[in-house]
Coordinates of C-alpha atoms in Angstrom, one line a residue:
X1 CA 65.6 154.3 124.5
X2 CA 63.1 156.0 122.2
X3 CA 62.2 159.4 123.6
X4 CA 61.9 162.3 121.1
X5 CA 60.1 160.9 117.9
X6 CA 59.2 162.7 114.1
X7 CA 56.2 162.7 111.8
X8 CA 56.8 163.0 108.0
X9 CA 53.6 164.2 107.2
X10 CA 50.8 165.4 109.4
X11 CA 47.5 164.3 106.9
X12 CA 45.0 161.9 108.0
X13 CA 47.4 159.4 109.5
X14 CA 50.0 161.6 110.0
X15 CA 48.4 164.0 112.8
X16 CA 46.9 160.9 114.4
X17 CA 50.3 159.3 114.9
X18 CA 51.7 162.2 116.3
X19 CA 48.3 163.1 118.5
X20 CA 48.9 159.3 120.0
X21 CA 52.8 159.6 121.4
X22 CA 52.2 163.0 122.0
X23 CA 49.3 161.7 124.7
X24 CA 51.4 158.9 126.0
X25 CA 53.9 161.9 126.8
X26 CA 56.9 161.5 124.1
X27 CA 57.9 164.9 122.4
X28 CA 57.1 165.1 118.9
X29 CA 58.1 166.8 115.6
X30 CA 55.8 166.7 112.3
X31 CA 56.9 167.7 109.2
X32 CA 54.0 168.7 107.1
X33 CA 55.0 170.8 103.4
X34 CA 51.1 171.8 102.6
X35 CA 50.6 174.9 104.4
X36 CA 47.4 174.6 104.7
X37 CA 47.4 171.1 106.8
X38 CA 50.5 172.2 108.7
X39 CA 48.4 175.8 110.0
X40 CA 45.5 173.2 111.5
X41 CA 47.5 170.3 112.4
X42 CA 47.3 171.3 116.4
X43 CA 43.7 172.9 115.5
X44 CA 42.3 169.5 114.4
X45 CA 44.5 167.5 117.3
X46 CA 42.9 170.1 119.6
X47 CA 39.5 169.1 118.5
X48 CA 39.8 165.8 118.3
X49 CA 41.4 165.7 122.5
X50 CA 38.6 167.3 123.2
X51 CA 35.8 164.8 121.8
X52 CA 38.3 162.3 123.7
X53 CA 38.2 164.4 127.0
X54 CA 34.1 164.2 126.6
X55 CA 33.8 160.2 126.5
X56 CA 36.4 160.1 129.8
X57 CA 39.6 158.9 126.9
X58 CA 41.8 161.9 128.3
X59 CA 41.7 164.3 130.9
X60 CA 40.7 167.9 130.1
X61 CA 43.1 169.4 132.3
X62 CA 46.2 167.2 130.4
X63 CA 45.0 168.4 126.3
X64 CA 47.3 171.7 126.7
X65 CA 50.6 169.6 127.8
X66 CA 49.9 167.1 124.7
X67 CA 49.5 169.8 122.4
X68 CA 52.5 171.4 124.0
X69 CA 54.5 168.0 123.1
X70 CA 53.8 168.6 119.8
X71 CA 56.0 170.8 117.1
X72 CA 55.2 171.5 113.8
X73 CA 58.2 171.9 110.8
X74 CA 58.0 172.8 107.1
X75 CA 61.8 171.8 107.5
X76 CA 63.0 168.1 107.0
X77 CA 66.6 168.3 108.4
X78 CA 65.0 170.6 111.6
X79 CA 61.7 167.7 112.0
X80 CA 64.4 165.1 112.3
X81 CA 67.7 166.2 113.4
X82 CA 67.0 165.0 117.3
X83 CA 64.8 162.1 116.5
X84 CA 65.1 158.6 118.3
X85 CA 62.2 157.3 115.6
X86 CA 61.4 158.3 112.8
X87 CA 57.8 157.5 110.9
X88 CA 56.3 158.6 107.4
X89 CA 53.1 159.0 106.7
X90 CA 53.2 160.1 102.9
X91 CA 51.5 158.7 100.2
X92 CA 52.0 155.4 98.8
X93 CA 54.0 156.3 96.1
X94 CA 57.3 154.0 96.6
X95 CA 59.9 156.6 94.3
X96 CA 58.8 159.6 97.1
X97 CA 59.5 157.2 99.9
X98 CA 62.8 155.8 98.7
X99 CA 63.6 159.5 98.0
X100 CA 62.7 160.6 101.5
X101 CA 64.7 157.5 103.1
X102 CA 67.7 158.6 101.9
X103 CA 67.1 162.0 102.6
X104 CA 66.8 161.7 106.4
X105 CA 69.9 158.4 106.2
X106 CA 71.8 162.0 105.7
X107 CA 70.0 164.1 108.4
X108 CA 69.5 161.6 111.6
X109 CA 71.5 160.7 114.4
X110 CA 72.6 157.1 113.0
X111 CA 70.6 155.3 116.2
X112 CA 67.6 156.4 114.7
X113 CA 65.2 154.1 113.5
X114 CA 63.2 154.6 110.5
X115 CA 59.4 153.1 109.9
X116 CA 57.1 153.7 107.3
X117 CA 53.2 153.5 107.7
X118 CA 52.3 151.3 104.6
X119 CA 50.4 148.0 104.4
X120 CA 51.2 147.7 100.2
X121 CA 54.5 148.6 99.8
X122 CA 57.8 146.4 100.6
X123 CA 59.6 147.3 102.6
X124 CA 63.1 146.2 101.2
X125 CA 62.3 148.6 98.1
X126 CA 61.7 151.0 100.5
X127 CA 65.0 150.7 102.0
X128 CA 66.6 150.8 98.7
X129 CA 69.1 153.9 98.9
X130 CA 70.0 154.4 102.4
X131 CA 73.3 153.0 103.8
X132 CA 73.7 149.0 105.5
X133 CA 73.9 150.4 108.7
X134 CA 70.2 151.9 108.5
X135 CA 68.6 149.1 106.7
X136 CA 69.4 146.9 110.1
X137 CA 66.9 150.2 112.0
X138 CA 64.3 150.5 109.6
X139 CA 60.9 148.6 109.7
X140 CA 57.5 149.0 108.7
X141 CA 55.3 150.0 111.8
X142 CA 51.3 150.2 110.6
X143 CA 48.7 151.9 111.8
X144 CA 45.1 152.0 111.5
X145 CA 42.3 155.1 110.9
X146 CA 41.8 156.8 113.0
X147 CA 45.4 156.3 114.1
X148 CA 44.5 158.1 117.8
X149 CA 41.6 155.5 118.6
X150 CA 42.4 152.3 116.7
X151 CA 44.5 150.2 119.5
X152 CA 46.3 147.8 116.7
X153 CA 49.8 148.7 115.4
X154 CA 51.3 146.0 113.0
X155 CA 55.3 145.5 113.5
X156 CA 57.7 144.2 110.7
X157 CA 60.2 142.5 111.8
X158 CA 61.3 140.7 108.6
X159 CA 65.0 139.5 109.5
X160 CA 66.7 142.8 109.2
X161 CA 67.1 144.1 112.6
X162 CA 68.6 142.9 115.7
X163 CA 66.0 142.2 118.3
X164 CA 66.8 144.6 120.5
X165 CA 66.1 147.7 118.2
X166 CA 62.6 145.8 117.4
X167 CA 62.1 145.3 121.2
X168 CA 62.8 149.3 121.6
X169 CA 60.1 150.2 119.1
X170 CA 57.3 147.4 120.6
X171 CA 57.9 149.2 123.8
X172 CA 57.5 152.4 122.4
X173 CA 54.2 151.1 120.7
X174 CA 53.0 149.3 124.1
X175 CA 53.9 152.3 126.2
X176 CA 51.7 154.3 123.6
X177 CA 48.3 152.1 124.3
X178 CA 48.8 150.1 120.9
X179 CA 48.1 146.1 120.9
X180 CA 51.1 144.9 118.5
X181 CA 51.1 142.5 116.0
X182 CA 54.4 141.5 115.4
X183 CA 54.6 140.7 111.7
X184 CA 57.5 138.1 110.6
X185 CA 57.0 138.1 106.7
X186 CA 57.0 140.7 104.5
X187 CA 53.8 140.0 102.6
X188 CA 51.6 142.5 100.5
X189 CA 48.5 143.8 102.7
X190 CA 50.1 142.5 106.2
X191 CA 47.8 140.6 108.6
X192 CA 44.5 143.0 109.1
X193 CA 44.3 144.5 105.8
X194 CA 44.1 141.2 104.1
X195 CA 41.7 139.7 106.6
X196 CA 39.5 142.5 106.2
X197 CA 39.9 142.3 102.4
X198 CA 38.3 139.2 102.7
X199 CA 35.5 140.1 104.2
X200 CA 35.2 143.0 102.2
X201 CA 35.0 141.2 99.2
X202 CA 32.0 138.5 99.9
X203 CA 30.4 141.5 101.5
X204 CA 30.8 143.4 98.0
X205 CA 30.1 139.9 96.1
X206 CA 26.7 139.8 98.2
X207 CA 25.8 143.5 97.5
X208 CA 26.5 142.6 93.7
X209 CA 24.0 139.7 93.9
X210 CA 21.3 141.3 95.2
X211 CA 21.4 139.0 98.2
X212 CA 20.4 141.8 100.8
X213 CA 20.0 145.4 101.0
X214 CA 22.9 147.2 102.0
X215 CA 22.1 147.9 105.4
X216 CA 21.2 144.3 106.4
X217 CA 24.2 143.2 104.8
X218 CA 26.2 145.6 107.1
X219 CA 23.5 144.1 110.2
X220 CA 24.5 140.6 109.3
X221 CA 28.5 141.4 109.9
X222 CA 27.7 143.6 112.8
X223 CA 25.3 141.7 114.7
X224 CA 27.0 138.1 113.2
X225 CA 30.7 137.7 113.2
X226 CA 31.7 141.3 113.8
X227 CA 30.0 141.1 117.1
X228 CA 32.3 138.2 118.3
X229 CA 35.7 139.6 116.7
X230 CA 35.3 142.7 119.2
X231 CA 36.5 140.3 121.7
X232 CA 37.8 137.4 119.7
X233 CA 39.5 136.2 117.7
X234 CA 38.8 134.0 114.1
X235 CA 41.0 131.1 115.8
X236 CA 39.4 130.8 119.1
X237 CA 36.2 132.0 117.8
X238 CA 37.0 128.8 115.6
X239 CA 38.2 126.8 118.5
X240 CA 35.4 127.8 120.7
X241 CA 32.6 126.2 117.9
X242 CA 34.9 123.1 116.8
X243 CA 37.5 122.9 114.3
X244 CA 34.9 119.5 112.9
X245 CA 32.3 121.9 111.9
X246 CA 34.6 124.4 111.0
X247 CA 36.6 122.6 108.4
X248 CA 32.6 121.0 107.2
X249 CA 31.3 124.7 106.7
X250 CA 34.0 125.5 104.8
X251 CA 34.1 122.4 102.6
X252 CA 30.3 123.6 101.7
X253 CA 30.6 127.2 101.2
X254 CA 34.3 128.5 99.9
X255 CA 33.7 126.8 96.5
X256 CA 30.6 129.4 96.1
X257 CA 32.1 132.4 97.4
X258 CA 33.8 135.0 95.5
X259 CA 37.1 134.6 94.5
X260 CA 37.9 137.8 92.3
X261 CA 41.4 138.9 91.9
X262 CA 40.4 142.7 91.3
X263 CA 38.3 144.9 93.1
X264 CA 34.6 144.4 93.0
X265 CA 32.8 145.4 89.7
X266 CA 29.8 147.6 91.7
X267 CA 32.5 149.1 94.5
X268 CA 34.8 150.2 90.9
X269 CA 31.1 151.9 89.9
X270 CA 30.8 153.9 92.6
X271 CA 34.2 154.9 92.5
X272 CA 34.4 156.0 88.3
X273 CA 30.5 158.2 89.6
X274 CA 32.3 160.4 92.0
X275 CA 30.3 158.5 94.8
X276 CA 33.2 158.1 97.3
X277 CA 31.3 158.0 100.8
X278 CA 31.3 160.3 103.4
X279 CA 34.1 162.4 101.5
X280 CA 31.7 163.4 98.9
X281 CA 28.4 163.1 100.9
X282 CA 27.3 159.5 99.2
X283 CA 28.7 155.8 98.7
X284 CA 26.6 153.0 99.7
X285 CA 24.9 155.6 101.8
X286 CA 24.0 158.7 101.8
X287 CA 25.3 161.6 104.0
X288 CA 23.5 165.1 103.5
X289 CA 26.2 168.0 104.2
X290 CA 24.3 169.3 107.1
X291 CA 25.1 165.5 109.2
X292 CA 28.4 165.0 108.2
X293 CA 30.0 165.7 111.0
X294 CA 27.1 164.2 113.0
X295 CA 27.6 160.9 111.6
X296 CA 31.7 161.1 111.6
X297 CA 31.3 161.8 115.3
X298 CA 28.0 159.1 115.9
X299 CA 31.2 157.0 114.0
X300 CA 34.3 157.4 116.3
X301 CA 31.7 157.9 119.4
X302 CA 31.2 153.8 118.7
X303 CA 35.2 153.3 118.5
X304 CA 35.8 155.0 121.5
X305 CA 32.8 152.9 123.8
X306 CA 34.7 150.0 122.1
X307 CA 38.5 150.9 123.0
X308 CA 36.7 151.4 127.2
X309 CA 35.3 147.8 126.9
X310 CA 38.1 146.1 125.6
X311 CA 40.6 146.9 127.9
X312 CA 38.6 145.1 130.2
X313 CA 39.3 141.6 127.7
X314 CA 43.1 142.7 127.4

């Protein structure tokens, strides 16, 4: 049974993973090396419980017990030593993972099961240099941003572990509020990253063409398909309006929609001018320093009234 579980790095996804078990009451450990992160890590989890606590997510009087649950290392051997689970959440550079695999196949209990949080990277290269034993506890376990109010978790379970120790780490991830996908072939991208790579790329394709402006573009997905996938999805939506005029549609339209094998040509653009969205106050829009944490909170404000509405479908 999964109790006590450990962090390897407390970034962006990192402090969101831990800010999610820590809420659903399991102890947690993050080991973070920038100083500079690790020093706010409970700073930014503090703020972000609180937005929670303001839209009725979590209970103002329960933020100082989940921040409580929540220890912060600069040690690796000391973030680990008690851990049931185990999950990185450095960059996807696979030499620095294989490296930090090993390292903790020496510093954890051997029940402890290892999980990285990558969508690009395979997991048996991952896996590489620690012993038989832990390759049969070690799995890819994927998360989305922001990892504290996005309710899907994707769940490898690729033939190398037993059922059981997959069954303990889906009820960790149930217990925890996530909706699992349980993923049976290791494939680059997993399920929802390639899906929405899809759409990404006929909405890029459209942009390119001057087919719309980029607002209505993002209109036609949110008021068009987007607006059914809250609560469906593509197969019974598909179901739902008849696999006959399905399959006609797409007979009609896939042979004149993009099919690029490389990122689109205007996205590369904006990324080789600096313009990288929010992050640098401009990408397809533009976002004036004064509103940008205005529009990152107008932004998970719409996630949250989402994750309410959907447990209603669930």
């Amino acid at each position: 049974m999964i109790k006590n579980v450990a962090v390897i790095g407390g970034g962006t996804m990192g402090h969101g993973i831990a800010e999610t078990f820590a809420m659903h009451g399991f102890q947690v450990n993050v080991y973070e090396l920038n100083s500079e992160i690790r020093d706010h890590l409970l700073e930014a989890v503090e703020t972000e419980l609180n937005f929670m606590a303001e839209h009725d997510v979590v209970k103002k009087s329960e933020i100082r017990s989940i921040l409580e649950r929540i220890s912060v290392f600069d040690d690796l051997q000391r973030t680990v030593a008690d851990a049931d689970y185990v999950i990185e959440a450095v960059p996807e550079v696979i030499e620095l993972k294989q490296k930090l695999f090993k390292e903790m196949d020496g510093y954890c209990k051997p029940e402890a099961i290892f999980a990285s949080n990558t969508s690009s990277l395979a997991l048996e290269d991952m896996m590489r240099d620690v012993s038989e034993e832990r390759k049969k506890r070690m799995m890819v376990c994927h998360w989305y941003n922001p990892a504290h109010l996005m309710p899907i978790a994707e769940l490898s379970f690729f033939g190398n572990m037993p059922l059981e120790i997959y069954k303990q780490v889906e009820l960790l991830y149930t217990h925890s509020g996530k909706q699992v996908v349980k993923v049976l072939k290791d494939v680059p991208g997993l399920v929802a990253n390639r899906i929405q790579q899809a759409i990404a790329r006929e909405v890029f394709s459209l942009m390119e063409m001057g087919v719309a402006e980029p607002e209505d573009i993002d209109k036609a997905l949110k008021f068009g398909p987007a607006f059914r996938y809250a609560t469906a999805g593509q197969l019974e939506i598909a179901d739902m309006g008849g696999l006959d005029i399905w399959c006609t549609v797409g007979d009609n339209l896939l042979k004149v929609m993009d099919n690029s094998l490389c990122a689109n040509s205007i996205l590369r653009e904006k990324v080789n001018s600096g313009d990288l969205g929010i992050k640098t106050g401009k990408g397809f829009f533009e976002y004036p320093q004064d509103q940008m944490d205005q529009k990152k909170e107008a932004f998970n404000k719409r996630l949250i009234t989402q994750l309410k509405i959907i447990s209603n479908y669930i």
